[in-house]
Coordinates of C-alpha atoms in Angstrom, one line a residue:
X1 CA 43.8 68.4 -9.9
X2 CA 46.1 66.6 -12.1
X3 CA 45.5 63.2 -13.2
X4 CA 47.8 60.6 -14.9
X5 CA 46.2 57.4 -16.6
X6 CA 48.2 54.6 -17.7
X7 CA 46.2 52.9 -20.1
X8 CA 47.8 51.5 -23.7
X9 CA 44.1 51.2 -25.0
X10 CA 43.6 54.8 -26.7
X11 CA 39.7 54.0 -26.8
X12 CA 39.7 53.4 -23.1
X13 CA 41.7 56.5 -22.6
X14 CA 39.2 58.7 -24.7
X15 CA 36.0 56.9 -22.7
X16 CA 37.3 57.8 -19.2
X17 CA 38.4 61.3 -20.4
X18 CA 34.9 61.6 -21.5
X19 CA 33.7 60.4 -18.2
X20 CA 35.4 62.6 -16.1
X21 CA 34.3 65.7 -18.5
X22 CA 31.1 64.9 -17.8
X23 CA 31.5 65.3 -14.0
X24 CA 31.8 68.4 -11.9
X25 CA 35.7 67.6 -11.5
X26 CA 38.4 70.6 -12.3
X27 CA 41.0 68.4 -14.0
X28 CA 44.4 68.1 -16.5
X29 CA 44.6 64.5 -17.7
X30 CA 47.9 63.3 -18.6
X31 CA 48.8 59.7 -20.5
X32 CA 51.4 57.1 -20.2
X33 CA 51.2 54.2 -22.6
X34 CA 53.9 52.1 -21.5
X35 CA 56.5 51.7 -18.6
X36 CA 59.2 53.8 -19.6
X37 CA 56.2 57.0 -20.4
X38 CA 55.2 56.0 -16.8
X39 CA 58.8 56.1 -15.2
X40 CA 59.3 59.3 -16.5
X41 CA 55.7 60.8 -15.9
X42 CA 56.7 59.9 -12.0
X43 CA 59.1 62.2 -12.1
X44 CA 56.4 65.2 -12.0
X45 CA 54.0 65.4 -9.2
X46 CA 49.8 63.8 -9.8
X47 CA 47.5 64.3 -7.4
X48 CA 46.2 60.8 -8.4
X49 CA 47.2 58.2 -10.7
X50 CA 44.4 55.8 -12.4
X51 CA 46.1 52.6 -13.9
X52 CA 44.8 49.9 -16.0
X53 CA 45.6 46.6 -14.5
X54 CA 46.9 44.5 -17.7
X55 CA 49.6 46.3 -19.8
X56 CA 51.9 45.5 -22.3
X57 CA 55.3 44.3 -20.0
X58 CA 54.0 44.5 -16.5
X59 CA 50.9 45.0 -14.4
X60 CA 49.1 47.2 -12.4
X61 CA 50.6 45.9 -9.3
X62 CA 54.1 46.5 -11.3
X63 CA 52.9 50.3 -11.6
X64 CA 51.7 50.5 -8.0
X65 CA 55.1 49.1 -6.4
X66 CA 57.0 51.6 -8.5
X67 CA 54.7 54.5 -7.5
X68 CA 55.1 53.4 -3.8
X69 CA 58.8 53.6 -4.0
X70 CA 58.5 57.1 -4.8
X71 CA 55.9 58.2 -2.8
X72 CA 53.6 56.8 -0.4
X73 CA 50.7 59.2 -0.2
X74 CA 49.5 60.0 -3.7
X75 CA 46.2 57.6 -4.5
X76 CA 46.4 55.0 -6.9
X77 CA 43.1 53.9 -8.2
X78 CA 43.4 50.3 -10.9
X79 CA 40.7 50.4 -13.5
X80 CA 40.3 47.1 -15.4
X81 CA 38.0 44.7 -17.5
X82 CA 38.6 42.1 -14.9
X83 CA 39.8 41.8 -11.4
X84 CA 40.4 38.8 -9.7
X85 CA 40.3 38.1 -6.1
X86 CA 43.9 37.1 -5.8
X87 CA 44.7 40.5 -7.8
X88 CA 42.8 42.7 -5.5
X89 CA 44.3 41.7 -2.6
X90 CA 47.8 41.7 -4.0
X91 CA 46.5 45.5 -4.8
X92 CA 45.3 46.2 -1.3
X93 CA 48.5 44.8 0.3
X94 CA 50.6 47.3 -1.7
X95 CA 48.5 50.0 -1.0
X96 CA 45.9 50.7 -3.6
X97 CA 43.1 53.4 -2.9
X98 CA 40.5 51.4 -4.8
X99 CA 39.9 49.7 -8.1
X100 CA 37.0 49.5 -10.4
X101 CA 35.6 47.5 -13.5
X102 CA 35.8 49.5 -17.0
X103 CA 32.1 48.9 -17.3
X104 CA 31.5 51.0 -14.2
X105 CA 33.7 54.0 -15.3
X106 CA 30.8 56.2 -15.0
X107 CA 31.4 56.0 -10.8
X108 CA 34.9 56.8 -11.7
X109 CA 34.1 60.5 -10.6
X110 CA 32.8 59.6 -7.3
X111 CA 35.3 57.1 -6.7
X112 CA 38.3 60.2 -7.0
X113 CA 36.3 62.2 -4.8
X114 CA 36.2 59.7 -2.2
X115 CA 39.8 58.7 -2.8
X116 CA 41.3 62.3 -2.4
X117 CA 38.8 62.9 0.4
X118 CA 40.5 59.7 2.3
X119 CA 44.0 61.2 1.1
X120 CA 43.1 64.4 3.0
X121 CA 42.1 62.8 5.8
X122 CA 45.1 60.7 5.7
X123 CA 47.5 63.5 5.7
X124 CA 45.7 65.1 8.5
X125 CA 46.0 62.2 10.7
X126 CA 49.9 61.7 9.6
X127 CA 50.5 65.7 10.1
X128 CA 48.8 65.4 13.6
X129 CA 50.8 62.2 14.6
X130 CA 53.9 64.3 13.4
X131 CA 52.9 67.0 15.1
X132 CA 51.9 65.1 18.3
X133 CA 55.4 63.5 18.1
X134 CA 57.1 66.3 17.9
X135 CA 55.3 68.2 20.8
X136 CA 56.1 64.9 22.7
X137 CA 59.8 65.5 21.6
X138 CA 59.8 69.0 22.8
X139 CA 58.0 68.1 26.3
X140 CA 60.7 65.5 26.8
X141 CA 63.1 67.5 26.2
X142 CA 61.8 70.2 28.3
X143 CA 61.4 68.3 30.9
X144 CA 64.4 67.0 30.8
X145 CA 66.5 70.4 30.3
X146 CA 65.5 71.1 33.9
X147 CA 67.8 70.9 37.0
X148 CA 64.9 70.7 39.1
X149 CA 62.8 67.4 39.7
X150 CA 59.5 67.6 37.8
X151 CA 56.9 65.1 37.4
X152 CA 53.3 64.8 36.4
X153 CA 50.7 62.5 38.1
X154 CA 47.2 61.6 37.3
X155 CA 44.2 62.5 39.6
X156 CA 44.7 59.1 41.4
X157 CA 48.4 60.2 42.2
X158 CA 50.1 57.5 39.7
X159 CA 53.2 59.1 38.0
X160 CA 52.5 59.6 34.5
X161 CA 55.8 61.2 33.5
X162 CA 59.2 62.0 35.2
X163 CA 62.5 63.9 34.0
X164 CA 65.9 62.8 34.2
X165 CA 66.7 65.0 36.9
X166 CA 63.8 63.7 39.1
X167 CA 65.0 59.7 38.2
X168 CA 68.5 60.3 39.0
X169 CA 67.5 61.8 42.6
X170 CA 65.7 59.6 44.0
X171 CA 67.8 56.5 42.7
X172 CA 65.3 54.8 40.2
X173 CA 64.7 54.3 36.5
X174 CA 62.0 56.3 34.8
X175 CA 60.5 52.9 33.7
X176 CA 60.3 51.7 37.4
X177 CA 58.6 55.2 38.3
X178 CA 55.5 55.3 35.7
X179 CA 52.7 53.8 37.2
X180 CA 53.6 53.8 40.4
X181 CA 52.2 56.2 43.6
X182 CA 54.3 57.9 46.5
X183 CA 53.4 54.9 48.3
X184 CA 55.0 52.7 46.7
X185 CA 58.4 54.8 46.2
X186 CA 58.8 56.6 49.2
X187 CA 58.4 56.5 53.0
X188 CA 55.0 56.9 55.1
X189 CA 55.9 60.3 56.1
X190 CA 57.1 61.7 52.6
X191 CA 54.0 59.7 51.0
X192 CA 51.4 60.9 53.2
X193 CA 52.5 64.3 52.5
X194 CA 52.7 64.0 49.1
X195 CA 49.0 62.6 49.0
X196 CA 47.5 65.3 50.9
X197 CA 49.3 67.9 49.2
X198 CA 48.0 66.4 45.8
X199 CA 44.4 66.6 47.0
X200 CA 44.8 70.3 48.2
X201 CA 45.8 71.1 44.7
X202 CA 43.1 69.1 43.5
X203 CA 40.0 70.3 45.7
X204 CA 41.1 74.0 45.1
X205 CA 42.3 74.2 41.7
X206 CA 45.3 76.3 43.0
X207 CA 48.8 75.9 43.7
X208 CA 51.1 74.9 46.6
X209 CA 54.5 75.0 48.0
X210 CA 56.0 73.2 50.8
X211 CA 59.3 71.6 52.3
X212 CA 60.1 68.2 53.2
X213 CA 63.3 66.8 54.6
X214 CA 64.2 63.8 52.5
X215 CA 66.8 61.0 53.3
X216 CA 68.4 59.0 50.3
X217 CA 69.8 55.3 50.5
X218 CA 73.1 56.7 51.3
X219 CA 71.8 58.4 54.9
X220 CA 72.3 61.7 53.6
X221 CA 69.3 64.2 54.7
X222 CA 68.1 66.4 52.0
X223 CA 65.8 69.8 52.1
X224 CA 63.4 69.5 49.3
X225 CA 61.0 72.3 48.3
X226 CA 58.3 70.9 46.6
X227 CA 56.1 73.0 44.1
X228 CA 52.8 71.7 42.6
X229 CA 50.0 73.0 40.4
X230 CA 46.9 71.8 39.0
X231 CA 46.6 70.4 35.3
X232 CA 43.5 72.0 33.8
X233 CA 41.6 70.8 31.0
X234 CA 38.9 73.7 30.7
X235 CA 37.5 73.8 34.9
X236 CA 38.3 70.2 35.0
X237 CA 41.5 68.9 37.1
X238 CA 42.7 66.2 35.1
X239 CA 46.3 65.8 37.0
X240 CA 49.0 67.5 39.1
X241 CA 52.2 68.7 37.9
X242 CA 55.2 69.9 39.9
X243 CA 58.9 70.3 40.6
X244 CA 61.1 68.9 43.2
X245 CA 64.1 71.4 44.2
X246 CA 67.0 70.3 46.8
X247 CA 67.4 73.4 48.6
X248 CA 69.8 72.2 51.5
X249 CA 72.8 74.9 50.6
X250 CA 70.3 77.7 50.1
X251 CA 68.9 77.1 53.7
X252 CA 72.5 76.4 55.4
X253 CA 72.8 79.9 53.7
X254 CA 69.7 81.3 54.9
X255 CA 70.6 80.0 58.3
X256 CA 74.7 81.3 58.3
X257 CA 73.0 84.8 56.8
X258 CA 70.9 84.7 59.4
X259 CA 73.4 84.3 62.2
X260 CA 75.8 86.8 60.6
X261 CA 73.0 89.4 60.6
X262 CA 72.1 88.6 64.1
X263 CA 76.1 89.3 65.2
X264 CA 75.9 92.2 63.2
X265 CA 72.6 94.1 64.7
X266 CA 74.3 93.0 68.1
X267 CA 77.8 94.5 66.9
X268 CA 75.7 97.8 66.0
X269 CA 73.8 97.8 68.8
X270 CA 76.9 97.6 71.4
X271 CA 78.5 100.1 68.9
X272 CA 75.6 102.3 68.5
X273 CA 76.1 101.8 64.7
X274 CA 74.4 101.2 61.5
X275 CA 75.0 99.7 58.0
X276 CA 73.8 100.0 54.7
X277 CA 74.2 98.9 51.1
X278 CA 73.9 101.5 48.2
X279 CA 73.1 100.6 44.2
X280 CA 73.6 104.0 42.4
X281 CA 71.7 102.2 39.6
X282 CA 68.5 103.0 41.0
X283 CA 69.6 105.5 43.9
X284 CA 68.4 102.9 46.7
X285 CA 69.8 103.0 50.3
X286 CA 68.7 99.4 51.8
X287 CA 69.6 100.4 55.4
X288 CA 69.8 98.0 58.6
X289 CA 67.2 97.9 61.6
X290 CA 70.1 100.2 63.4
X291 CA 70.7 102.3 60.7
X292 CA 66.9 102.9 60.6
X293 CA 66.6 103.7 64.4
X294 CA 70.2 106.0 64.4
X295 CA 68.5 108.0 61.5
X296 CA 65.2 108.1 63.2
X297 CA 63.8 106.8 60.2
X298 CA 60.0 105.1 61.2
X299 CA 60.5 101.8 61.6
X300 CA 58.4 100.1 58.6
X301 CA 60.8 101.8 56.0
X302 CA 64.1 100.3 55.4
X303 CA 65.0 101.8 52.3
X304 CA 65.5 105.6 51.1
X305 CA 67.2 107.4 48.7
X306 CA 71.1 109.1 49.2
X307 CA 69.5 112.4 49.1
X308 CA 67.4 111.6 52.0
X309 CA 70.7 110.5 53.8
X310 CA 72.1 113.4 52.6
X311 CA 69.6 115.2 54.2
X312 CA 70.1 114.3 57.7
X313 CA 73.4 115.5 57.6
X314 CA 73.8 118.5 58.9
X315 CA 73.9 121.8 57.1
X316 CA 77.4 122.9 57.8
X317 CA 78.8 119.4 56.8
X318 CA 77.1 118.8 53.6
X319 CA 79.9 120.3 50.6
X320 CA 82.8 118.3 52.4
X321 CA 80.5 115.2 52.8
X322 CA 78.9 115.6 49.2
X323 CA 82.3 115.9 47.8
X324 CA 83.8 112.8 49.6
X325 CA 80.5 110.8 48.2
X326 CA 81.0 111.9 44.9
X327 CA 84.6 110.7 45.3
X328 CA 83.3 107.4 46.4
X329 CA 80.8 106.8 43.1
X330 CA 83.6 108.0 40.4
X331 CA 86.5 106.7 41.7
X332 CA 85.4 103.9 43.1
X333 CA 87.4 104.4 46.4
X334 CA 87.2 103.8 50.4
X335 CA 86.3 106.9 52.0
X336 CA 86.1 107.8 56.0
X337 CA 84.0 111.1 56.7
X338 CA 83.8 112.5 60.2
X339 CA 80.0 114.5 60.3
X340 CA 77.5 115.6 62.4
X341 CA 74.0 114.9 61.7
X342 CA 70.3 115.4 63.0
X343 CA 68.0 112.3 63.0
X344 CA 64.9 112.7 61.5
X345 CA 62.1 114.5 63.7
X346 CA 65.2 115.6 66.2
X347 CA 66.8 119.1 66.9
X348 CA 69.7 117.3 68.7
X349 CA 73.2 117.5 66.5
X350 CA 74.7 114.1 66.9
X351 CA 78.4 113.4 65.7
X352 CA 79.2 110.3 63.5
X353 CA 81.7 108.5 61.5
X354 CA 80.8 107.3 58.3
X355 CA 82.5 105.2 55.7
X356 CA 81.8 103.8 52.6
X357 CA 83.3 101.3 50.1
X358 CA 82.8 99.8 46.5
X359 CA 81.7 96.2 46.6
X360 CA 85.5 94.7 46.3
X361 CA 84.0 91.1 46.4
X362 CA 82.0 91.1 43.4
X363 CA 83.6 94.0 41.9
X364 CA 79.5 95.1 40.8
X365 CA 80.3 98.9 40.1
X366 CA 77.0 100.1 41.1
X367 CA 77.0 98.6 44.8
X368 CA 78.5 100.0 47.7
X369 CA 78.4 99.4 51.5
X370 CA 78.6 101.9 54.3
X371 CA 78.5 101.8 58.0
X372 CA 78.0 105.0 60.3
X373 CA 79.1 105.1 63.9
X374 CA 77.6 107.4 66.1
X375 CA 80.8 109.2 67.8
X376 CA 78.6 111.7 70.2
X377 CA 80.1 110.5 73.4
X378 CA 83.4 110.3 72.2
X379 CA 83.4 113.6 70.5
X380 CA 82.1 115.1 73.7
X381 CA 84.8 113.7 75.8
X382 CA 87.5 114.9 73.6
X383 CA 85.7 118.2 73.4
X384 CA 86.0 118.0 77.1
X385 CA 89.5 117.1 77.3
X386 CA 90.2 120.1 74.6
X387 CA 88.7 122.6 76.8
X388 CA 90.7 121.2 79.6
X389 CA 93.9 121.9 77.5
X390 CA 93.1 125.1 76.4
X391 CA 92.1 126.3 79.9
X392 CA 95.8 124.6 81.0
X393 CA 97.6 126.7 78.1
X394 CA 95.3 129.9 78.8
X395 CA 96.3 129.6 82.6
X396 CA 100.0 128.9 81.9
X397 CA 100.2 131.6 79.2
X398 CA 98.8 134.0 81.9
X399 CA 101.0 132.5 84.9
X400 CA 104.3 133.7 82.3
X401 CA 102.9 136.7 80.8
X402 CA 101.4 138.3 84.7
X403 CA 104.0 136.7 87.3
X404 CA 107.4 135.1 85.3
X405 CA 107.2 138.0 82.5
X406 CA 106.6 140.7 85.0
X407 CA 109.3 139.6 87.2
X408 CA 111.5 139.0 84.1
X409 CA 110.8 142.4 83.0
X410 CA 111.7 144.3 86.2
X411 CA 115.0 142.1 86.2
X412 CA 116.0 143.3 82.9
X413 CA 115.3 146.7 83.8
X414 CA 117.5 147.0 86.6
X415 CA 120.2 144.9 84.8
X416 CA 120.0 147.6 82.0
X417 CA 120.4 150.3 84.7
X418 CA 123.6 148.5 85.8
X419 CA 125.2 147.9 82.7
X420 CA 124.5 151.5 81.7
X421 CA 126.4 152.3 85.0
X422 CA 129.1 149.7 84.5
X423 CA 129.8 149.4 80.9
X424 CA 133.4 147.8 81.4
X425 CA 131.5 144.9 83.0
X426 CA 131.3 142.3 80.5
X427 CA 129.3 139.3 82.7
X428 CA 127.1 141.9 83.8
X429 CA 126.2 142.7 80.2
X430 CA 126.3 139.0 79.5
X431 CA 123.8 138.3 82.7
X432 CA 121.7 141.1 80.9
X433 CA 121.7 139.9 77.4
X434 CA 120.8 136.3 78.8
X435 CA 117.8 137.8 80.7
X436 CA 116.3 139.5 77.8
X437 CA 116.5 136.8 75.6
X438 CA 114.9 135.0 77.9
X439 CA 111.9 137.1 78.5
X440 CA 111.6 137.6 74.5
X441 CA 111.3 133.6 74.9
X442 CA 108.7 133.9 77.6
X443 CA 106.8 136.3 75.7
X444 CA 106.9 134.1 72.5
X445 CA 105.7 131.0 74.5
X446 CA 103.1 133.0 76.2
X447 CA 101.8 134.1 73.0
X448 CA 101.7 130.3 71.6
X449 CA 100.1 129.0 74.6
X450 CA 97.1 132.0 74.4
X451 CA 94.2 132.1 72.1
X452 CA 93.8 135.8 73.2
X453 CA 95.4 136.9 70.1
X454 CA 92.8 135.5 68.0
X455 CA 89.7 137.1 69.7
X456 CA 92.0 140.5 69.8
X457 CA 93.4 140.6 66.4
X458 CA 91.1 137.8 64.4
X459 CA 93.0 134.7 62.4
X460 CA 94.6 136.3 59.8
X461 CA 96.4 138.9 62.0
X462 CA 97.5 136.0 64.2
X463 CA 98.5 133.6 61.6
X464 CA 100.9 136.5 60.3
X465 CA 102.3 137.0 63.5
X466 CA 103.2 133.0 63.8
X467 CA 105.8 134.5 61.2
X468 CA 107.9 136.2 64.1
X469 CA 108.6 132.8 65.2
X470 CA 109.7 131.5 62.0
X471 CA 113.9 131.9 61.7
X472 CA 114.9 134.2 58.7
X473 CA 117.0 131.6 57.2
X474 CA 113.2 130.2 56.2
X475 CA 110.9 131.8 53.7
X476 CA 107.7 132.0 54.8
X477 CA 104.8 132.9 52.2
X478 CA 100.9 133.3 53.6
X479 CA 98.3 133.5 51.1
X480 CA 94.7 134.5 53.5
X481 CA 91.1 134.8 51.5
X482 CA 88.5 134.1 53.8
X483 CA 85.6 136.0 55.4
X484 CA 86.2 135.7 59.2
X485 CA 82.9 136.8 60.0
X486 CA 81.2 133.8 58.8
X487 CA 83.6 131.6 60.7
X488 CA 82.6 129.9 63.9
X489 CA 85.2 130.8 66.6
X490 CA 85.6 127.1 67.4
X491 CA 86.7 126.8 63.7
X492 CA 89.2 129.9 63.8
X493 CA 91.0 128.7 66.9
X494 CA 91.4 125.2 65.4
X495 CA 92.5 126.3 62.5
X496 CA 95.2 128.5 64.2
X497 CA 96.3 125.6 66.0
X498 CA 96.2 123.3 63.2
X499 CA 98.7 125.5 61.4
X500 CA 100.8 126.6 64.4
X501 CA 101.0 122.6 64.6
X502 CA 102.0 122.5 61.1
X503 CA 105.0 124.9 61.2
X504 CA 106.4 123.9 64.3
X505 CA 106.5 120.1 62.8
X506 CA 108.2 121.7 60.0
X507 CA 110.8 123.7 61.7
X508 CA 111.5 120.5 64.1
X509 CA 111.9 117.8 61.4
X510 CA 111.9 118.7 57.9
X511 CA 115.1 121.1 57.1
X512 CA 112.5 123.0 54.9
X513 CA 113.9 126.7 53.3
X514 CA 110.5 127.7 52.6
X515 CA 106.9 127.5 53.5
X516 CA 103.9 128.3 51.8
X517 CA 100.4 128.5 53.2
X518 CA 97.1 129.0 51.5
X519 CA 93.8 129.5 53.5
X520 CA 90.4 130.2 51.1
X521 CA 87.0 129.9 51.9
X522 CA 84.5 128.0 49.2
X523 CA 80.9 128.4 50.4
X524 CA 80.5 126.6 53.6
X525 CA 84.2 124.9 53.6
X526 CA 87.8 126.4 54.3
X527 CA 90.6 124.8 52.5
X528 CA 94.0 124.5 54.3
X529 CA 97.0 123.9 51.9
X530 CA 100.6 123.6 53.7
X531 CA 103.6 123.0 51.4
X532 CA 107.4 122.7 52.5
X533 CA 110.5 122.0 50.6
X534 CA 112.0 119.9 53.1
X535 CA 113.4 116.3 53.4
X536 CA 109.9 114.8 53.3
X537 CA 108.9 111.1 54.8
X538 CA 107.5 107.7 54.1
X539 CA 104.1 108.2 55.2
X540 CA 103.6 104.6 54.7
X541 CA 106.2 103.7 57.2
X542 CA 106.1 103.2 60.9
X543 CA 103.8 105.3 63.5
X544 CA 103.2 109.0 62.8
X545 CA 104.7 111.6 65.0
X546 CA 102.7 113.7 67.5
X547 CA 102.8 116.9 65.3
X548 CA 100.8 114.8 62.2
X549 CA 98.3 113.0 65.1
X550 CA 98.0 116.3 66.8
X551 CA 96.5 118.3 63.3
X552 CA 94.4 114.7 62.5
X553 CA 92.6 115.0 65.7
X554 CA 91.8 118.6 65.6
X555 CA 90.6 118.0 62.1
X556 CA 88.3 115.1 63.1
X557 CA 86.8 117.5 66.0
X558 CA 85.8 120.2 63.2
X559 CA 84.2 117.1 61.2
X560 CA 87.0 117.6 58.7
X561 CA 89.0 115.8 56.1
X562 CA 93.0 115.9 56.2
X563 CA 95.3 114.5 53.5
X564 CA 99.0 114.1 53.7
X565 CA 101.3 113.6 50.4
X566 CA 104.9 113.5 51.2
X567 CA 108.1 112.2 49.5
X568 CA 111.6 112.1 50.2
X569 CA 113.5 114.7 49.5
X570 CA 110.6 116.3 47.9
X571 CA 108.5 118.0 50.9
X572 CA 105.2 117.5 52.4
X573 CA 102.1 118.8 51.2
X574 CA 98.9 118.9 53.7
X575 CA 95.3 119.2 52.3
X576 CA 92.8 119.9 55.0
X577 CA 88.9 121.0 54.6
X578 CA 87.1 122.5 57.5
X579 CA 83.2 123.5 57.7
X580 CA 83.1 127.1 58.4
X581 CA 80.7 125.9 61.7

């Protein structure tokens, strides 16, 4: 340790040095003989300062005052020949650690050890107090940083501490709350509930959560959620700490959501539809109860993977369905897909329309919302109507071919004979030409209405035969790359009808000079691309014509997709995807 001895008498200094050397203390001893040396020495740190009381020009009390102006903690021991009672009181008043008569200098090592030990104890106490103050400041800051109303009670239910939010909400100052109980602050119902739950926490050493209705002085009722925990010292409960939170808005929102969910459930039940939310980050579909029911998923499961959902889509619709899902995920656009599906555990094919959209409300890139509407009943009705239409077309075609066509053929042969017999009769020639033209149109109309050519010649030859109905002024090009043996008869006939409708539409409205049709097959999907260089139209303007609507309806019945793009004076492009079966 470093010791400074303030002493103007050399003999006394040497005597003290000798006394310390005989002890077990490890030390270095410095000397200051006067006030100037002492002032300079105070610029260096010492563990203890020993001072004679009677010095030249000043006293031990003066030296002590000078030290305390710089440092309050360094021990200061006065050693002198005589110290009066008044001087001793003055020294203690200014913070002297001890004093000793020079005749008892041998006791100095013991006094030094005691003084340093006391200093260590004082330092620890000060550090503890400082730490305690800091902890209290941290606790206060933490308490008051909470938006919830935080409180601390003792085992008698007396409030020991509350935060600013608690005081502000209940309209009491912290000073007015501390030392009070719930019975002093609140009405009977709230106080009894608080006391009951406090007792539960203390007796069971477990937390508790409950809700209570609180009406403020302004007459407004609020719903509070209260959470309480036991304060434990070892295994002993020393109090209750808790928080209260105003959950009025949350409860109102929950009630609103519950009503919305009820309405959604009713709507889904009436329309035989279901809904879901898809989180692409975790690959989870959160499904509505009716979605679960539609898909045949066990009732205790309301979350499935996207792959599980795709597995319920009919196999021949997989490619188109997957491509559209990828479009939603990659391009963040809304898509609607008509498709077939087979509920889990069932063998029955059903028909549905799935719509999937990104989360436009929050912009969360990983969240998507979807609905599926069961369209089986509509599909069956549409198919029945389509079959009736095709049957009527077939009957009309047969009537034209077998009845009117035969009569027109006979008439044409008879007139051709008369023309040969009377070539100079121009009126007769004109009538014969009209009959032949009408016969050609009847045969063309019969072929248009009938699907027999597809069954007899196949899809490609039937499509190429359509070229005969196109004026020579229109350039026609057909690219065909399809394995007809893999396509169902229904898809073949609908493909023919769609292209037939497109060609008729182009001839009627587009004023095109060129028509190009590409038909290709990629695995289980047929792609139709129909282009013309006509006048085009505004696809966003008004109601679409019958031709386009008819094509869209047929594509829908095939569970396919259709996209139409047209620009004024640049022509029209129709892109269609159909499953092969």
